[in-house]
């Protein structure tokens, strides 16, 4: 077994509580990465099976409200600034 680099020995705390803390931080980081992957990736999670991805749902909602506002008579082009 090799020893950690000197900068790593100085930078981290070497105790059981620290190991647990580092492990929990790594799990939260991996959870965030997985949720971001599933939010944007339409290949691994096809909309036909799992429903729309986040951006698809957001775009569909924006389009739905745009059509609704136009039907209500709002001048959408002038409201965009």
PDB file of N, CA, C and O in Angstrom:
ATOM      1  N   UNK A   1       0.852  -1.175   0.000  1.00  0.00           N
ATOM      2  CA  UNK A   1       0.000   0.000   0.000  1.00  0.00           C
ATOM      3  C   UNK A   1       0.894   1.233   0.000  1.00  0.00           C
ATOM      4  O   UNK A   1       1.844   1.322   0.774  1.00  0.00           O
ATOM      5  N   UNK A   2       0.547   2.173  -0.860  1.00  0.00           N
ATOM      6  CA  UNK A   2       1.350   3.393  -0.939  1.00  0.00           C
ATOM      7  C   UNK A   2       0.793   4.465  -0.018  1.00  0.00           C
ATOM      8  O   UNK A   2      -0.404   4.478   0.293  1.00  0.00           O
ATOM      9  N   UNK A   3       1.645   5.350   0.392  1.00  0.00           N
ATOM     10  CA  UNK A   3       1.240   6.472   1.233  1.00  0.00           C
ATOM     11  C   UNK A   3       0.683   7.586   0.353  1.00  0.00           C
ATOM     12  O   UNK A   3       1.124   7.758  -0.790  1.00  0.00           O
ATOM     13  N   UNK A   4      -0.259   8.365   0.884  1.00  0.00           N
ATOM     14  CA  UNK A   4      -0.748   9.519   0.120  1.00  0.00           C
ATOM     15  C   UNK A   4       0.357  10.552  -0.072  1.00  0.00           C
ATOM     16  O   UNK A   4       1.341  10.579   0.680  1.00  0.00           O
ATOM     17  N   UNK A   5       0.197  11.400  -1.047  1.00  0.00           N
ATOM     18  CA  UNK A   5       1.147  12.477  -1.272  1.00  0.00           C
ATOM     19  C   UNK A   5       1.196  13.380  -0.050  1.00  0.00           C
ATOM     20  O   UNK A   5       0.259  13.443   0.744  1.00  0.00           O
ATOM     21  N   UNK A   6       2.277  14.119   0.082  1.00  0.00           N
ATOM     22  CA  UNK A   6       2.455  14.993   1.245  1.00  0.00           C
ATOM     23  C   UNK A   6       1.374  16.062   1.311  1.00  0.00           C
ATOM     24  O   UNK A   6       0.847  16.365   2.387  1.00  0.00           O
ATOM     25  N   UNK A   7       0.992  16.641   0.167  1.00  0.00           N
ATOM     26  CA  UNK A   7      -0.036  17.673   0.180  1.00  0.00           C
ATOM     27  C   UNK A   7      -1.378  17.090   0.622  1.00  0.00           C
ATOM     28  O   UNK A   7      -2.157  17.767   1.284  1.00  0.00           O
ATOM     29  N   UNK A   8      -1.650  15.834   0.275  1.00  0.00           N
ATOM     30  CA  UNK A   8      -2.906  15.200   0.684  1.00  0.00           C
ATOM     31  C   UNK A   8      -2.891  14.897   2.180  1.00  0.00           C
ATOM     32  O   UNK A   8      -3.911  15.039   2.859  1.00  0.00           O
ATOM     33  N   UNK A   9      -1.741  14.504   2.686  1.00  0.00           N
ATOM     34  CA  UNK A   9      -1.644  14.246   4.138  1.00  0.00           C
ATOM     35  C   UNK A   9      -1.871  15.519   4.932  1.00  0.00           C
ATOM     36  O   UNK A   9      -2.470  15.500   6.003  1.00  0.00           O
ATOM     37  N   UNK A  10      -1.382  16.651   4.398  1.00  0.00           N
ATOM     38  CA  UNK A  10      -1.569  17.929   5.101  1.00  0.00           C
ATOM     39  C   UNK A  10      -2.973  18.481   4.920  1.00  0.00           C
ATOM     40  O   UNK A  10      -3.516  19.130   5.804  1.00  0.00           O
ATOM     41  N   UNK A  11      -3.607  18.233   3.770  1.00  0.00           N
ATOM     42  CA  UNK A  11      -4.882  18.865   3.453  1.00  0.00           C
ATOM     43  C   UNK A  11      -6.074  18.177   4.123  1.00  0.00           C
ATOM     44  O   UNK A  11      -7.050  18.850   4.452  1.00  0.00           O
ATOM     45  N   UNK A  12      -6.004  16.868   4.337  1.00  0.00           N
ATOM     46  CA  UNK A  12      -7.153  16.137   4.844  1.00  0.00           C
ATOM     47  C   UNK A  12      -6.950  15.704   6.283  1.00  0.00           C
ATOM     48  O   UNK A  12      -5.833  15.509   6.744  1.00  0.00           O
ATOM     49  N   UNK A  13      -8.074  15.534   6.962  1.00  0.00           N
ATOM     50  CA  UNK A  13      -8.057  14.988   8.312  1.00  0.00           C
ATOM     51  C   UNK A  13      -8.130  13.474   8.177  1.00  0.00           C
ATOM     52  O   UNK A  13      -8.899  12.952   7.377  1.00  0.00           O
ATOM     53  N   UNK A  14      -7.342  12.754   8.979  1.00  0.00           N
ATOM     54  CA  UNK A  14      -7.274  11.301   8.842  1.00  0.00           C
ATOM     55  C   UNK A  14      -7.894  10.648  10.067  1.00  0.00           C
ATOM     56  O   UNK A  14      -7.216  10.181  10.962  1.00  0.00           O
ATOM     57  N   UNK A  15      -9.244  10.636  10.100  1.00  0.00           N
ATOM     58  CA  UNK A  15      -9.953   9.984  11.200  1.00  0.00           C
ATOM     59  C   UNK A  15     -11.177   9.278  10.622  1.00  0.00           C
ATOM     60  O   UNK A  15     -11.548   9.485   9.467  1.00  0.00           O
ATOM     61  N   UNK A  16     -11.821   8.474  11.436  1.00  0.00           N
ATOM     62  CA  UNK A  16     -13.012   7.763  10.986  1.00  0.00           C
ATOM     63  C   UNK A  16     -14.134   8.705  10.604  1.00  0.00           C
ATOM     64  O   UNK A  16     -14.835   8.499   9.610  1.00  0.00           O
ATOM     65  N   UNK A  17     -14.316   9.760  11.392  1.00  0.00           N
ATOM     66  CA  UNK A  17     -15.359  10.735  11.075  1.00  0.00           C
ATOM     67  C   UNK A  17     -15.060  11.453   9.771  1.00  0.00           C
ATOM     68  O   UNK A  17     -15.961  11.751   8.990  1.00  0.00           O
ATOM     69  N   UNK A  18     -13.795  11.734   9.532  1.00  0.00           N
ATOM     70  CA  UNK A  18     -13.418  12.400   8.288  1.00  0.00           C
ATOM     71  C   UNK A  18     -13.675  11.488   7.091  1.00  0.00           C
ATOM     72  O   UNK A  18     -14.184  11.944   6.064  1.00  0.00           O
ATOM     73  N   UNK A  19     -13.315  10.202   7.217  1.00  0.00           N
ATOM     74  CA  UNK A  19     -13.587   9.264   6.127  1.00  0.00           C
ATOM     75  C   UNK A  19     -15.074   9.208   5.822  1.00  0.00           C
ATOM     76  O   UNK A  19     -15.491   9.194   4.663  1.00  0.00           O
ATOM     77  N   UNK A  20     -15.911   9.173   6.856  1.00  0.00           N
ATOM     78  CA  UNK A  20     -17.356   9.160   6.655  1.00  0.00           C
ATOM     79  C   UNK A  20     -17.806  10.439   5.964  1.00  0.00           C
ATOM     80  O   UNK A  20     -18.625  10.401   5.033  1.00  0.00           O
ATOM     81  N   UNK A  21     -17.279  11.553   6.390  1.00  0.00           N
ATOM     82  CA  UNK A  21     -17.637  12.831   5.784  1.00  0.00           C
ATOM     83  C   UNK A  21     -17.238  12.872   4.310  1.00  0.00           C
ATOM     84  O   UNK A  21     -18.020  13.311   3.462  1.00  0.00           O
ATOM     85  N   UNK A  22     -16.030  12.419   3.999  1.00  0.00           N
ATOM     86  CA  UNK A  22     -15.577  12.412   2.606  1.00  0.00           C
ATOM     87  C   UNK A  22     -16.434  11.467   1.768  1.00  0.00           C
ATOM     88  O   UNK A  22     -16.760  11.767   0.615  1.00  0.00           O
ATOM     89  N   UNK A  23     -16.827  10.336   2.346  1.00  0.00           N
ATOM     90  CA  UNK A  23     -17.665   9.380   1.613  1.00  0.00           C
ATOM     91  C   UNK A  23     -19.041   9.963   1.329  1.00  0.00           C
ATOM     92  O   UNK A  23     -19.576   9.807   0.231  1.00  0.00           O
ATOM     93  N   UNK A  24     -19.614  10.639   2.308  1.00  0.00           N
ATOM     94  CA  UNK A  24     -20.924  11.259   2.102  1.00  0.00           C
ATOM     95  C   UNK A  24     -20.852  12.379   1.065  1.00  0.00           C
ATOM     96  O   UNK A  24     -21.764  12.546   0.250  1.00  0.00           O
ATOM     97  N   UNK A  25     -19.779  13.130   1.088  1.00  0.00           N
ATOM     98  CA  UNK A  25     -19.599  14.180   0.082  1.00  0.00           C
ATOM     99  C   UNK A  25     -19.488  13.578  -1.316  1.00  0.00           C
ATOM    100  O   UNK A  25     -20.076  14.095  -2.273  1.00  0.00           O
ATOM    101  N   UNK A  26     -18.748  12.474  -1.430  1.00  0.00           N
ATOM    102  CA  UNK A  26     -18.616  11.813  -2.732  1.00  0.00           C
ATOM    103  C   UNK A  26     -19.959  11.265  -3.207  1.00  0.00           C
ATOM    104  O   UNK A  26     -20.292  11.370  -4.392  1.00  0.00           O
ATOM    105  N   UNK A  27     -20.746  10.693  -2.290  1.00  0.00           N
ATOM    106  CA  UNK A  27     -22.073  10.185  -2.662  1.00  0.00           C
ATOM    107  C   UNK A  27     -22.986  11.306  -3.136  1.00  0.00           C
ATOM    108  O   UNK A  27     -23.728  11.151  -4.109  1.00  0.00           O
ATOM    109  N   UNK A  28     -22.948  12.439  -2.462  1.00  0.00           N
ATOM    110  CA  UNK A  28     -23.797  13.553  -2.878  1.00  0.00           C
ATOM    111  C   UNK A  28     -23.359  14.097  -4.233  1.00  0.00           C
ATOM    112  O   UNK A  28     -24.204  14.450  -5.068  1.00  0.00           O
ATOM    113  N   UNK A  29     -22.064  14.139  -4.470  1.00  0.00           N
ATOM    114  CA  UNK A  29     -21.565  14.589  -5.768  1.00  0.00           C
ATOM    115  C   UNK A  29     -21.995  13.632  -6.881  1.00  0.00           C
ATOM    116  O   UNK A  29     -22.449  14.067  -7.949  1.00  0.00           O
ATOM    117  N   UNK A  30     -21.890  12.335  -6.630  1.00  0.00           N
ATOM    118  CA  UNK A  30     -22.307  11.353  -7.643  1.00  0.00           C
ATOM    119  C   UNK A  30     -23.830  11.396  -7.860  1.00  0.00           C
ATOM    120  O   UNK A  30     -24.306  11.225  -8.975  1.00  0.00           O
ATOM    121  N   UNK A  31     -24.580  11.626  -6.802  1.00  0.00           N
ATOM    122  CA  UNK A  31     -26.030  11.767  -6.946  1.00  0.00           C
ATOM    123  C   UNK A  31     -26.391  12.969  -7.790  1.00  0.00           C
ATOM    124  O   UNK A  31     -27.294  12.912  -8.633  1.00  0.00           O
ATOM    125  N   UNK A  32     -25.691  14.079  -7.571  1.00  0.00           N
ATOM    126  CA  UNK A  32     -25.928  15.272  -8.384  1.00  0.00           C
ATOM    127  C   UNK A  32     -25.576  15.003  -9.846  1.00  0.00           C
ATOM    128  O   UNK A  32     -26.313  15.393 -10.750  1.00  0.00           O
ATOM    129  N   UNK A  33     -24.461  14.326 -10.080  1.00  0.00           N
ATOM    130  CA  UNK A  33     -24.060  14.009 -11.458  1.00  0.00           C
ATOM    131  C   UNK A  33     -25.088  13.097 -12.128  1.00  0.00           C
ATOM    132  O   UNK A  33     -25.439  13.300 -13.298  1.00  0.00           O
ATOM    133  N   UNK A  34     -25.584  12.104 -11.404  1.00  0.00           N
ATOM    134  CA  UNK A  34     -26.581  11.189 -11.981  1.00  0.00           C
ATOM    135  C   UNK A  34     -27.892  11.909 -12.265  1.00  0.00           C
ATOM    136  O   UNK A  34     -28.527  11.664 -13.296  1.00  0.00           O
ATOM    137  N   UNK A  35     -28.307  12.788 -11.374  1.00  0.00           N
ATOM    138  CA  UNK A  35     -29.566  13.503 -11.612  1.00  0.00           C
ATOM    139  C   UNK A  35     -29.427  14.463 -12.788  1.00  0.00           C
ATOM    140  O   UNK A  35     -30.360  14.612 -13.588  1.00  0.00           O
ATOM    141  N   UNK A  36     -28.267  15.094 -12.919  1.00  0.00           N
ATOM    142  CA  UNK A  36     -28.044  15.975 -14.065  1.00  0.00           C
ATOM    143  C   UNK A  36     -28.024  15.179 -15.357  1.00  0.00           C
ATOM    144  O   UNK A  36     -28.604  15.596 -16.364  1.00  0.00           O
ATOM    145  N   UNK A  37     -27.406  14.010 -15.334  1.00  0.00           N
ATOM    146  CA  UNK A  37     -27.349  13.143 -16.511  1.00  0.00           C
ATOM    147  C   UNK A  37     -28.754  12.729 -16.933  1.00  0.00           C
ATOM    148  O   UNK A  37     -29.117  12.810 -18.098  1.00  0.00           O
ATOM    149  N   UNK A  38     -29.569  12.308 -15.981  1.00  0.00           N
ATOM    150  CA  UNK A  38     -30.911  11.851 -16.336  1.00  0.00           C
ATOM    151  C   UNK A  38     -31.818  13.014 -16.713  1.00  0.00           C
ATOM    152  O   UNK A  38     -32.780  12.839 -17.442  1.00  0.00           O
ATOM    153  N   UNK A  39     -31.512  14.216 -16.238  1.00  0.00           N
ATOM    154  CA  UNK A  39     -32.324  15.391 -16.566  1.00  0.00           C
ATOM    155  C   UNK A  39     -32.148  15.774 -18.036  1.00  0.00           C
ATOM    156  O   UNK A  39     -33.109  16.103 -18.716  1.00  0.00           O
ATOM    157  N   UNK A  40     -30.906  15.708 -18.534  1.00  0.00           N
ATOM    158  CA  UNK A  40     -30.624  16.182 -19.885  1.00  0.00           C
ATOM    159  C   UNK A  40     -30.503  15.085 -20.931  1.00  0.00           C
ATOM    160  O   UNK A  40     -30.593  15.383 -22.112  1.00  0.00           O
ATOM    161  N   UNK A  41     -30.266  13.838 -20.550  1.00  0.00           N
ATOM    162  CA  UNK A  41     -29.960  12.801 -21.526  1.00  0.00           C
ATOM    163  C   UNK A  41     -31.239  12.114 -21.980  1.00  0.00           C
ATOM    164  O   UNK A  41     -31.884  11.382 -21.241  1.00  0.00           O
ATOM    165  N   UNK A  42     -31.580  12.319 -23.229  1.00  0.00           N
ATOM    166  CA  UNK A  42     -32.779  11.708 -23.785  1.00  0.00           C
ATOM    167  C   UNK A  42     -32.470  10.364 -24.445  1.00  0.00           C
ATOM    168  O   UNK A  42     -33.375   9.662 -24.867  1.00  0.00           O
ATOM    169  N   UNK A  43     -31.202   9.981 -24.541  1.00  0.00           N
ATOM    170  CA  UNK A  43     -30.841   8.695 -25.117  1.00  0.00           C
ATOM    171  C   UNK A  43     -30.962   7.589 -24.084  1.00  0.00           C
ATOM    172  O   UNK A  43     -31.542   6.529 -24.352  1.00  0.00           O
ATOM    173  N   UNK A  44     -30.443   7.810 -22.897  1.00  0.00           N
ATOM    174  CA  UNK A  44     -30.501   6.796 -21.846  1.00  0.00           C
ATOM    175  C   UNK A  44     -31.897   6.713 -21.228  1.00  0.00           C
ATOM    176  O   UNK A  44     -32.299   5.664 -20.750  1.00  0.00           O
ATOM    177  N   UNK A  45     -32.625   7.819 -21.223  1.00  0.00           N
ATOM    178  CA  UNK A  45     -33.974   7.865 -20.648  1.00  0.00           C
ATOM    179  C   UNK A  45     -34.936   8.413 -21.698  1.00  0.00           C
ATOM    180  O   UNK A  45     -35.294   9.592 -21.668  1.00  0.00           O
ATOM    181  N   UNK A  46     -35.361   7.562 -22.665  1.00  0.00           N
ATOM    182  CA  UNK A  46     -36.197   8.064 -23.755  1.00  0.00           C
ATOM    183  C   UNK A  46     -37.560   8.557 -23.257  1.00  0.00           C
ATOM    184  O   UNK A  46     -38.163   7.986 -22.353  1.00  0.00           O
ATOM    185  N   UNK A  47     -38.016   9.636 -23.850  1.00  0.00           N
ATOM    186  CA  UNK A  47     -39.280  10.251 -23.453  1.00  0.00           C
ATOM    187  C   UNK A  47     -40.463   9.309 -23.656  1.00  0.00           C
ATOM    188  O   UNK A  47     -41.460   9.403 -22.941  1.00  0.00           O
ATOM    189  N   UNK A  48     -40.347   8.430 -24.641  1.00  0.00           N
ATOM    190  CA  UNK A  48     -41.457   7.519 -24.919  1.00  0.00           C
ATOM    191  C   UNK A  48     -41.706   6.557 -23.764  1.00  0.00           C
ATOM    192  O   UNK A  48     -42.826   6.091 -23.565  1.00  0.00           O
ATOM    193  N   UNK A  49     -40.676   6.235 -23.001  1.00  0.00           N
ATOM    194  CA  UNK A  49     -40.814   5.294 -21.890  1.00  0.00           C
ATOM    195  C   UNK A  49     -40.981   5.978 -20.544  1.00  0.00           C
ATOM    196  O   UNK A  49     -41.748   5.533 -19.706  1.00  0.00           O
ATOM    197  N   UNK A  50     -40.235   7.059 -20.309  1.00  0.00           N
ATOM    198  CA  UNK A  50     -40.156   7.654 -18.975  1.00  0.00           C
ATOM    199  C   UNK A  50     -40.777   9.036 -18.880  1.00  0.00           C
ATOM    200  O   UNK A  50     -40.672   9.688 -17.853  1.00  0.00           O
ATOM    201  N   UNK A  51     -41.396   9.518 -19.953  1.00  0.00           N
ATOM    202  CA  UNK A  51     -41.924  10.873 -19.940  1.00  0.00           C
ATOM    203  C   UNK A  51     -40.852  11.856 -20.387  1.00  0.00           C
ATOM    204  O   UNK A  51     -39.694  11.489 -20.594  1.00  0.00           O
ATOM    205  N   UNK A  52     -41.227  13.118 -20.533  1.00  0.00           N
ATOM    206  CA  UNK A  52     -40.276  14.096 -21.072  1.00  0.00           C
ATOM    207  C   UNK A  52     -39.144  14.397 -20.101  1.00  0.00           C
ATOM    208  O   UNK A  52     -39.327  14.364 -18.882  1.00  0.00           O
ATOM    209  N   UNK A  53     -37.976  14.684 -20.671  1.00  0.00           N
ATOM    210  CA  UNK A  53     -36.864  15.145 -19.843  1.00  0.00           C
ATOM    211  C   UNK A  53     -37.183  16.557 -19.374  1.00  0.00           C
ATOM    212  O   UNK A  53     -38.113  17.195 -19.858  1.00  0.00           O
ATOM    213  N   UNK A  54     -36.403  17.062 -18.439  1.00  0.00           N
ATOM    214  CA  UNK A  54     -36.657  18.390 -17.898  1.00  0.00           C
ATOM    215  C   UNK A  54     -36.717  19.479 -18.949  1.00  0.00           C
ATOM    216  O   UNK A  54     -37.679  20.245 -19.008  1.00  0.00           O
ATOM    217  N   UNK A  55     -35.706  19.585 -19.824  1.00  0.00           N
ATOM    218  CA  UNK A  55     -35.764  20.631 -20.846  1.00  0.00           C
ATOM    219  C   UNK A  55     -36.935  20.461 -21.807  1.00  0.00           C
ATOM    220  O   UNK A  55     -37.530  21.444 -22.230  1.00  0.00           O
ATOM    221  N   UNK A  56     -37.284  19.221 -22.152  1.00  0.00           N
ATOM    222  CA  UNK A  56     -38.430  19.003 -23.036  1.00  0.00           C
ATOM    223  C   UNK A  56     -39.714  19.472 -22.380  1.00  0.00           C
ATOM    224  O   UNK A  56     -40.546  20.128 -23.001  1.00  0.00           O
ATOM    225  N   UNK A  57     -39.886  19.131 -21.116  1.00  0.00           N
ATOM    226  CA  UNK A  57     -41.094  19.539 -20.402  1.00  0.00           C
ATOM    227  C   UNK A  57     -41.149  21.052 -20.269  1.00  0.00           C
ATOM    228  O   UNK A  57     -42.209  21.665 -20.437  1.00  0.00           O
ATOM    229  N   UNK A  58     -40.020  21.668 -19.991  1.00  0.00           N
ATOM    230  CA  UNK A  58     -39.966  23.113 -19.843  1.00  0.00           C
ATOM    231  C   UNK A  58     -40.303  23.801 -21.165  1.00  0.00           C
ATOM    232  O   UNK A  58     -41.059  24.771 -21.193  1.00  0.00           O
ATOM    233  N   UNK A  59     -39.756  23.286 -22.257  1.00  0.00           N
ATOM    234  CA  UNK A  59     -40.020  23.875 -23.566  1.00  0.00           C
ATOM    235  C   UNK A  59     -41.485  23.683 -23.949  1.00  0.00           C
ATOM    236  O   UNK A  59     -42.116  24.599 -24.477  1.00  0.00           O
ATOM    237  N   UNK A  60     -42.044  22.508 -23.664  1.00  0.00           N
ATOM    238  CA  UNK A  60     -43.446  22.260 -23.977  1.00  0.00           C
ATOM    239  C   UNK A  60     -44.348  23.183 -23.159  1.00  0.00           C
ATOM    240  O   UNK A  60     -45.338  23.701 -23.669  1.00  0.00           O
ATOM    241  N   UNK A  61     -44.003  23.412 -21.903  1.00  0.00           N
ATOM    242  CA  UNK A  61     -44.800  24.293 -21.061  1.00  0.00           C
ATOM    243  C   UNK A  61     -44.730  25.728 -21.580  1.00  0.00           C
ATOM    244  O   UNK A  61     -45.749  26.422 -21.636  1.00  0.00           O
ATOM    245  N   UNK A  62     -43.550  26.159 -21.984  1.00  0.00           N
ATOM    246  CA  UNK A  62     -43.403  27.511 -22.529  1.00  0.00           C
ATOM    247  C   UNK A  62     -44.235  27.667 -23.782  1.00  0.00           C
ATOM    248  O   UNK A  62     -44.937  28.671 -23.959  1.00  0.00           O
ATOM    249  N   UNK A  63     -44.193  26.672 -24.657  1.00  0.00           N
ATOM    250  CA  UNK A  63     -44.972  26.727 -25.894  1.00  0.00           C
ATOM    251  C   UNK A  63     -46.470  26.736 -25.585  1.00  0.00           C
ATOM    252  O   UNK A  63     -47.236  27.475 -26.202  1.00  0.00           O
ATOM    253  N   UNK A  64     -46.904  25.933 -24.620  1.00  0.00           N
ATOM    254  CA  UNK A  64     -48.319  25.886 -24.246  1.00  0.00           C
ATOM    255  C   UNK A  64     -48.796  27.251 -23.762  1.00  0.00           C
ATOM    256  O   UNK A  64     -49.867  27.731 -24.160  1.00  0.00           O
ATOM    257  N   UNK A  65     -47.997  27.901 -22.909  1.00  0.00           N
ATOM    258  CA  UNK A  65     -48.392  29.214 -22.404  1.00  0.00           C
ATOM    259  C   UNK A  65     -48.358  30.267 -23.499  1.00  0.00           C
ATOM    260  O   UNK A  65     -49.169  31.194 -23.500  1.00  0.00           O
ATOM    261  N   UNK A  66     -47.431  30.154 -24.441  1.00  0.00           N
ATOM    262  CA  UNK A  66     -47.364  31.087 -25.557  1.00  0.00           C
ATOM    263  C   UNK A  66     -48.638  31.005 -26.389  1.00  0.00           C
ATOM    264  O   UNK A  66     -49.245  32.035 -26.726  1.00  0.00           O
ATOM    265  N   UNK A  67     -49.064  29.781 -26.709  1.00  0.00           N
ATOM    266  CA  UNK A  67     -50.285  29.598 -27.490  1.00  0.00           C
ATOM    267  C   UNK A  67     -51.496  30.117 -26.708  1.00  0.00           C
ATOM    268  O   UNK A  67     -52.362  30.804 -27.257  1.00  0.00           O
ATOM    269  N   UNK A  68     -51.555  29.817 -25.408  1.00  0.00           N
ATOM    270  CA  UNK A  68     -52.666  30.284 -24.588  1.00  0.00           C
ATOM    271  C   UNK A  68     -52.743  31.807 -24.583  1.00  0.00           C
ATOM    272  O   UNK A  68     -53.808  32.396 -24.762  1.00  0.00           O
ATOM    273  N   UNK A  69     -51.612  32.458 -24.414  1.00  0.00           N
ATOM    274  CA  UNK A  69     -51.588  33.921 -24.369  1.00  0.00           C
ATOM    275  C   UNK A  69     -51.991  34.527 -25.708  1.00  0.00           C
ATOM    276  O   UNK A  69     -52.686  35.552 -25.755  1.00  0.00           O
ATOM    277  N   UNK A  70     -51.561  33.899 -26.795  1.00  0.00           N
ATOM    278  CA  UNK A  70     -51.960  34.401 -28.111  1.00  0.00           C
ATOM    279  C   UNK A  70     -53.455  34.252 -28.322  1.00  0.00           C
ATOM    280  O   UNK A  70     -54.106  35.142 -28.866  1.00  0.00           O
ATOM    281  N   UNK A  71     -54.016  33.148 -27.876  1.00  0.00           N
ATOM    282  CA  UNK A  71     -55.463  32.946 -28.013  1.00  0.00           C
ATOM    283  C   UNK A  71     -56.258  33.918 -27.151  1.00  0.00           C
ATOM    284  O   UNK A  71     -57.373  34.278 -27.487  1.00  0.00           O
ATOM    285  N   UNK A  72     -55.674  34.327 -26.033  1.00  0.00           N
ATOM    286  CA  UNK A  72     -56.336  35.307 -25.172  1.00  0.00           C
ATOM    287  C   UNK A  72     -56.212  36.726 -25.709  1.00  0.00           C
ATOM    288  O   UNK A  72     -56.809  37.646 -25.157  1.00  0.00           O
ATOM    289  N   UNK A  73     -55.440  36.894 -26.765  1.00  0.00           N
ATOM    290  CA  UNK A  73     -55.325  38.190 -27.402  1.00  0.00           C
ATOM    291  C   UNK A  73     -54.116  39.002 -26.983  1.00  0.00           C
ATOM    292  O   UNK A  73     -54.016  40.182 -27.336  1.00  0.00           O
ATOM    293  N   UNK A  74     -53.211  38.418 -26.240  1.00  0.00           N
ATOM    294  CA  UNK A  74     -52.024  39.152 -25.839  1.00  0.00           C
ATOM    295  C   UNK A  74     -51.088  39.314 -27.024  1.00  0.00           C
ATOM    296  O   UNK A  74     -50.921  38.395 -27.831  1.00  0.00           O
ATOM    297  N   UNK A  75     -50.494  40.491 -27.148  1.00  0.00           N
ATOM    298  CA  UNK A  75     -49.518  40.732 -28.197  1.00  0.00           C
ATOM    299  C   UNK A  75     -48.177  40.259 -27.682  1.00  0.00           C
ATOM    300  O   UNK A  75     -47.425  40.999 -27.052  1.00  0.00           O
ATOM    301  N   UNK A  76     -47.871  38.993 -27.954  1.00  0.00           N
ATOM    302  CA  UNK A  76     -46.702  38.331 -27.380  1.00  0.00           C
ATOM    303  C   UNK A  76     -45.414  38.954 -27.904  1.00  0.00           C
ATOM    304  O   UNK A  76     -44.443  39.113 -27.161  1.00  0.00           O
ATOM    305  N   UNK A  77     -45.388  39.348 -29.171  1.00  0.00           N
ATOM    306  CA  UNK A  77     -44.171  39.905 -29.754  1.00  0.00           C
ATOM    307  C   UNK A  77     -43.759  41.195 -29.070  1.00  0.00           C
ATOM    308  O   UNK A  77     -42.581  41.434 -28.833  1.00  0.00           O
ATOM    309  N   UNK A  78     -44.712  42.045 -28.724  1.00  0.00           N
ATOM    310  CA  UNK A  78     -44.355  43.323 -28.094  1.00  0.00           C
ATOM    311  C   UNK A  78     -44.036  43.155 -26.620  1.00  0.00           C
ATOM    312  O   UNK A  78     -43.405  44.009 -26.016  1.00  0.00           O
ATOM    313  N   UNK A  79     -44.456  42.046 -26.022  1.00  0.00           N
ATOM    314  CA  UNK A  79     -44.215  41.819 -24.596  1.00  0.00           C
ATOM    315  C   UNK A  79     -42.833  41.268 -24.320  1.00  0.00           C
ATOM    316  O   UNK A  79     -42.425  41.163 -23.160  1.00  0.00           O
ATOM    317  N   UNK A  80     -42.084  40.915 -25.353  1.00  0.00           N
ATOM    318  CA  UNK A  80     -40.787  40.296 -25.160  1.00  0.00           C
ATOM    319  C   UNK A  80     -39.695  41.308 -24.839  1.00  0.00           C
ATOM    320  O   UNK A  80     -38.608  40.940 -24.468  1.00  0.00           O
ATOM    321  N   UNK A  81     -39.973  42.572 -25.006  1.00  0.00           N
ATOM    322  CA  UNK A  81     -38.997  43.587 -24.620  1.00  0.00           C
ATOM    323  C   UNK A  81     -38.103  43.914 -25.704  1.00  0.00           C
ATOM    324  O   UNK A  81     -37.101  44.172 -25.999  1.00  0.00           O
TER     325      UNK A  81
END
